[in-house]
């Protein structure tokens, strides 16, 4: 079957994207407003985009031409933290996906512990095994959209926080202890499951 995105409804395009491009890592983004209000929200359009120097990206939709609080905060302060999601805290992550008012602190909403970052202002999620302090270097809003489009944000990682319990020698990560969670479609998530290796040629 073939599908032309120029003639599909946005909902159909979204289902095709999120149902086929899987699993996707979750960028649990903490930010802070200019007034000092914490914000925490998950984004599944997220990934690493380079290591020299290290950068990550996440994308936030603008349904009805309206910015999410995360986007407003990051554009204002030029800073954000990526908190990685594990099996232990996936339920709390889901609580922060609620469309809350800008004055609501999602750390409090989900019963999470905010801890200060070292190089930037946004708080980190203490319960997360990995936090990436980031400074915004670029953003781009998609053009020719039907319902508000999306904005892509690229941040440079200025500090890694990794729980020593998941570290192995040589900066490697113990996946059995890390237990990351990935996003699928709808209300579905995935754990790592079976792991196999193929040597690069």
Short mmCIF file of N, CA, C and O in Angstrom, two decimals, residues 85-158:
data_model
loop_
_atom_site.label_atom_id
_atom_site.label_comp_id
_atom_site.label_asym_id
_atom_site.label_seq_id
_atom_site.Cartn_x
_atom_site.Cartn_y
_atom_site.Cartn_z
N UNK A 85 14.14 7.75 30.78
CA UNK A 85 13.06 7.04 31.47
C UNK A 85 13.39 5.55 31.60
O UNK A 85 13.78 4.90 30.62
N UNK A 86 13.23 5.03 32.81
CA UNK A 86 13.45 3.62 33.07
C UNK A 86 12.16 2.97 33.57
O UNK A 86 11.17 3.65 33.85
N UNK A 87 12.21 1.64 33.70
CA UNK A 87 11.02 0.90 34.10
C UNK A 87 10.48 1.37 35.44
O UNK A 87 9.26 1.42 35.65
N UNK A 88 11.36 1.71 36.36
CA UNK A 88 10.95 2.10 37.72
C UNK A 88 10.09 3.36 37.74
O UNK A 88 9.24 3.52 38.62
N UNK A 89 10.30 4.25 36.79
CA UNK A 89 9.65 5.57 36.86
C UNK A 89 8.73 5.85 35.67
O UNK A 89 8.28 6.97 35.49
N UNK A 90 8.42 4.81 34.88
CA UNK A 90 7.61 5.05 33.69
C UNK A 90 6.21 5.55 34.03
O UNK A 90 5.64 6.38 33.30
N UNK A 91 5.65 5.10 35.14
CA UNK A 91 4.31 5.56 35.54
C UNK A 91 4.34 7.05 35.90
O UNK A 91 3.42 7.80 35.57
N UNK A 92 5.39 7.47 36.57
CA UNK A 92 5.51 8.89 36.92
C UNK A 92 5.73 9.73 35.67
O UNK A 92 5.24 10.86 35.57
N UNK A 93 6.51 9.20 34.72
CA UNK A 93 6.68 9.90 33.45
C UNK A 93 5.33 10.12 32.78
O UNK A 93 5.03 11.21 32.27
N UNK A 94 4.49 9.08 32.79
CA UNK A 94 3.18 9.18 32.15
C UNK A 94 2.32 10.25 32.82
O UNK A 94 1.55 10.94 32.14
N UNK A 95 2.46 10.42 34.12
CA UNK A 95 1.69 11.45 34.82
C UNK A 95 2.06 12.85 34.32
O UNK A 95 1.22 13.75 34.29
N UNK A 96 3.30 13.04 33.90
CA UNK A 96 3.74 14.36 33.46
C UNK A 96 3.36 14.64 32.00
O UNK A 96 3.64 15.72 31.49
N UNK A 97 2.73 13.67 31.34
CA UNK A 97 2.28 13.90 29.96
C UNK A 97 0.95 14.66 29.92
O UNK A 97 0.49 15.07 28.86
N UNK A 98 0.35 14.83 31.08
CA UNK A 98 -0.92 15.56 31.20
C UNK A 98 -0.74 17.02 30.74
O UNK A 98 0.28 17.65 31.01
N UNK A 99 -1.74 17.52 30.04
CA UNK A 99 -1.69 18.92 29.59
C UNK A 99 -2.05 19.83 30.76
O UNK A 99 -3.21 20.23 30.94
N UNK A 100 -1.06 20.16 31.56
CA UNK A 100 -1.28 20.98 32.75
C UNK A 100 -1.08 22.46 32.44
O UNK A 100 -0.39 22.82 31.47
N UNK A 101 -1.65 23.31 33.25
CA UNK A 101 -1.50 24.76 33.08
C UNK A 101 -0.05 25.16 33.33
O UNK A 101 0.67 24.47 34.05
N UNK A 102 0.39 26.28 32.72
CA UNK A 102 1.80 26.70 32.85
C UNK A 102 2.27 26.89 34.30
O UNK A 102 3.45 26.71 34.58
N UNK A 103 1.36 27.23 35.20
CA UNK A 103 1.77 27.47 36.59
C UNK A 103 1.91 26.18 37.40
O UNK A 103 2.32 26.21 38.57
N UNK A 104 1.58 25.02 36.80
CA UNK A 104 1.68 23.74 37.49
C UNK A 104 3.10 23.19 37.39
O UNK A 104 3.68 23.13 36.31
N UNK A 105 3.66 22.79 38.51
CA UNK A 105 4.98 22.17 38.57
C UNK A 105 4.79 20.66 38.47
O UNK A 105 4.29 20.03 39.41
N UNK A 106 5.19 20.07 37.34
CA UNK A 106 4.97 18.63 37.13
C UNK A 106 5.82 17.76 38.05
O UNK A 106 5.49 16.59 38.27
N UNK A 107 6.90 18.29 38.59
CA UNK A 107 7.66 17.54 39.60
C UNK A 107 6.74 17.24 40.79
O UNK A 107 6.70 16.11 41.28
N UNK A 108 6.03 18.26 41.24
CA UNK A 108 5.11 18.07 42.36
C UNK A 108 3.93 17.20 41.96
O UNK A 108 3.49 16.33 42.73
N UNK A 109 3.43 17.41 40.76
CA UNK A 109 2.28 16.65 40.26
C UNK A 109 2.54 15.14 40.28
O UNK A 109 1.66 14.35 40.65
N UNK A 110 3.77 14.75 39.91
CA UNK A 110 4.10 13.33 39.81
C UNK A 110 4.85 12.80 41.03
O UNK A 110 5.21 11.62 41.07
N UNK A 111 5.08 13.65 42.03
CA UNK A 111 5.79 13.22 43.22
C UNK A 111 7.25 12.90 42.95
O UNK A 111 7.80 11.95 43.51
N UNK A 112 7.88 13.70 42.11
CA UNK A 112 9.28 13.51 41.76
C UNK A 112 10.16 14.51 42.49
O UNK A 112 9.68 15.55 42.95
N UNK A 113 11.45 14.21 42.58
CA UNK A 113 12.37 15.04 43.33
C UNK A 113 13.21 15.91 42.38
O UNK A 113 14.03 15.39 41.63
N UNK A 114 13.01 17.23 42.39
CA UNK A 114 13.87 18.10 41.58
C UNK A 114 15.20 18.33 42.27
O UNK A 114 15.25 18.59 43.46
N UNK A 115 16.27 18.19 41.51
CA UNK A 115 17.61 18.47 42.05
C UNK A 115 18.30 19.47 41.12
O UNK A 115 18.10 19.43 39.91
N UNK A 116 19.10 20.36 41.68
CA UNK A 116 19.73 21.39 40.85
C UNK A 116 20.70 20.81 39.83
O UNK A 116 21.38 19.82 40.09
N UNK A 117 20.71 21.42 38.66
CA UNK A 117 21.73 21.11 37.68
C UNK A 117 23.01 21.84 38.07
O UNK A 117 23.01 22.66 38.99
N UNK A 118 24.10 21.55 37.38
CA UNK A 118 25.39 22.15 37.70
C UNK A 118 25.69 23.35 36.82
O UNK A 118 26.10 24.40 37.30
N UNK A 119 25.41 23.22 35.51
CA UNK A 119 25.79 24.26 34.57
C UNK A 119 24.62 25.08 34.04
O UNK A 119 24.83 26.12 33.41
N UNK A 120 23.40 24.62 34.29
CA UNK A 120 22.22 25.32 33.77
C UNK A 120 21.17 25.44 34.88
O UNK A 120 21.30 24.83 35.93
N UNK A 121 20.10 26.21 34.60
CA UNK A 121 19.09 26.47 35.63
C UNK A 121 18.02 25.40 35.78
O UNK A 121 17.54 25.16 36.89
N UNK A 122 17.53 24.77 34.69
CA UNK A 122 16.46 23.78 34.87
C UNK A 122 16.87 22.65 35.82
O UNK A 122 18.03 22.23 35.85
N UNK A 123 15.90 22.19 36.59
CA UNK A 123 16.14 21.12 37.55
C UNK A 123 16.20 19.77 36.84
O UNK A 123 15.66 19.58 35.76
N UNK A 124 16.86 18.82 37.52
CA UNK A 124 16.95 17.44 37.03
C UNK A 124 16.00 16.55 37.84
O UNK A 124 15.62 16.88 38.96
N UNK A 125 15.62 15.41 37.25
CA UNK A 125 14.81 14.42 37.95
C UNK A 125 15.75 13.48 38.70
O UNK A 125 16.50 12.71 38.08
N UNK A 126 15.73 13.55 40.02
CA UNK A 126 16.63 12.73 40.83
C UNK A 126 16.41 11.24 40.58
O UNK A 126 17.36 10.45 40.59
N UNK A 127 15.17 10.85 40.36
CA UNK A 127 14.84 9.44 40.20
C UNK A 127 15.31 8.86 38.86
O UNK A 127 15.29 7.63 38.66
N UNK A 128 15.72 9.70 37.93
CA UNK A 128 16.20 9.24 36.63
C UNK A 128 17.66 8.81 36.74
O UNK A 128 18.47 9.48 37.40
N UNK A 129 18.02 7.72 36.05
CA UNK A 129 19.38 7.20 36.11
C UNK A 129 20.35 8.02 35.26
O UNK A 129 21.57 7.95 35.47
N UNK A 130 19.82 8.77 34.31
CA UNK A 130 20.65 9.57 33.41
C UNK A 130 20.00 10.93 33.20
O UNK A 130 18.81 11.01 32.89
N UNK A 131 20.78 11.98 33.39
CA UNK A 131 20.33 13.35 33.09
C UNK A 131 21.36 13.99 32.19
O UNK A 131 22.55 13.88 32.42
N UNK A 132 20.89 14.70 31.16
CA UNK A 132 21.77 15.40 30.24
C UNK A 132 21.47 16.88 30.31
O UNK A 132 20.39 17.32 29.91
N UNK A 133 22.39 17.66 30.84
CA UNK A 133 22.22 19.11 30.87
C UNK A 133 22.53 19.66 29.48
O UNK A 133 23.60 19.38 28.93
N UNK A 134 21.61 20.44 28.93
CA UNK A 134 21.74 20.90 27.54
C UNK A 134 21.53 22.40 27.39
O UNK A 134 20.71 23.00 28.10
N UNK A 135 22.26 22.97 26.46
CA UNK A 135 22.06 24.35 26.06
C UNK A 135 21.57 24.38 24.62
O UNK A 135 22.13 23.71 23.75
N UNK A 136 20.51 25.12 24.38
CA UNK A 136 19.92 25.20 23.05
C UNK A 136 20.89 25.86 22.07
O UNK A 136 21.45 26.91 22.35
N UNK A 137 21.09 25.22 20.93
CA UNK A 137 21.95 25.79 19.90
C UNK A 137 21.20 26.11 18.61
O UNK A 137 21.65 26.93 17.81
N UNK A 138 20.03 25.47 18.42
CA UNK A 138 19.31 25.69 17.17
C UNK A 138 17.86 25.23 17.33
O UNK A 138 17.59 24.28 18.06
N UNK A 139 16.96 25.91 16.68
CA UNK A 139 15.58 25.42 16.60
C UNK A 139 15.02 25.76 15.23
O UNK A 139 15.43 26.73 14.59
N UNK A 140 14.09 24.93 14.79
CA UNK A 140 13.52 25.08 13.46
C UNK A 140 12.07 24.62 13.49
O UNK A 140 11.77 23.52 13.95
N UNK A 141 11.17 25.47 13.01
CA UNK A 141 9.75 25.11 12.95
C UNK A 141 9.41 24.61 11.55
O UNK A 141 9.78 25.25 10.55
N UNK A 142 8.74 23.47 11.48
CA UNK A 142 8.39 22.88 10.20
C UNK A 142 7.43 23.80 9.44
O UNK A 142 6.52 24.39 10.03
N UNK A 143 7.64 23.90 8.16
CA UNK A 143 6.82 24.77 7.31
C UNK A 143 5.72 23.98 6.62
O UNK A 143 5.71 22.75 6.63
N UNK A 144 4.80 24.69 5.98
CA UNK A 144 3.74 24.08 5.17
C UNK A 144 2.92 23.08 5.99
O UNK A 144 2.62 21.98 5.54
N UNK A 145 2.56 23.47 7.21
CA UNK A 145 1.82 22.56 8.08
C UNK A 145 0.32 22.77 7.98
O UNK A 145 -0.15 23.79 7.47
N UNK A 146 -0.43 21.78 8.48
CA UNK A 146 -1.89 21.83 8.43
C UNK A 146 -2.52 22.23 9.76
O UNK A 146 -3.64 22.73 9.78
N UNK A 147 -1.81 21.97 10.86
CA UNK A 147 -2.44 22.18 12.16
C UNK A 147 -1.46 22.69 13.21
O UNK A 147 -1.50 22.29 14.36
N UNK A 148 -0.51 23.53 12.81
CA UNK A 148 0.44 24.06 13.78
C UNK A 148 1.84 23.53 13.62
O UNK A 148 2.80 24.12 14.10
N UNK A 149 1.97 22.36 12.99
CA UNK A 149 3.29 21.81 12.72
C UNK A 149 4.03 21.38 13.97
O UNK A 149 3.43 20.94 14.96
N UNK A 150 5.34 21.49 13.93
CA UNK A 150 6.19 21.10 15.05
C UNK A 150 7.45 21.93 15.02
O UNK A 150 7.83 22.47 13.98
N UNK A 151 8.09 22.03 16.18
CA UNK A 151 9.37 22.73 16.28
C UNK A 151 10.42 21.76 16.77
O UNK A 151 10.23 21.07 17.77
N UNK A 152 11.54 21.71 16.04
CA UNK A 152 12.66 20.85 16.39
C UNK A 152 13.67 21.69 17.17
O UNK A 152 14.02 22.79 16.75
N UNK A 153 14.13 21.15 18.29
CA UNK A 153 15.12 21.85 19.11
C UNK A 153 16.37 20.99 19.25
O UNK A 153 16.27 19.79 19.54
N UNK A 154 17.52 21.57 19.01
CA UNK A 154 18.79 20.86 19.13
C UNK A 154 19.59 21.49 20.27
O UNK A 154 19.76 22.71 20.32
N UNK A 155 20.03 20.64 21.18
CA UNK A 155 20.78 21.12 22.33
C UNK A 155 22.14 20.45 22.44
O UNK A 155 22.28 19.26 22.13
N UNK A 156 23.11 21.22 22.86
CA UNK A 156 24.45 20.67 23.12
C UNK A 156 24.51 20.18 24.55
O UNK A 156 24.17 20.92 25.49
N UNK A 157 24.95 18.95 24.74
CA UNK A 157 25.10 18.40 26.08
C UNK A 157 26.33 19.02 26.73
O UNK A 157 27.44 18.89 26.22
N UNK A 158 26.12 19.72 27.84
CA UNK A 158 27.23 20.36 28.53
C UNK A 158 27.65 19.60 29.78
O UNK A 158 28.71 19.87 30.35
#
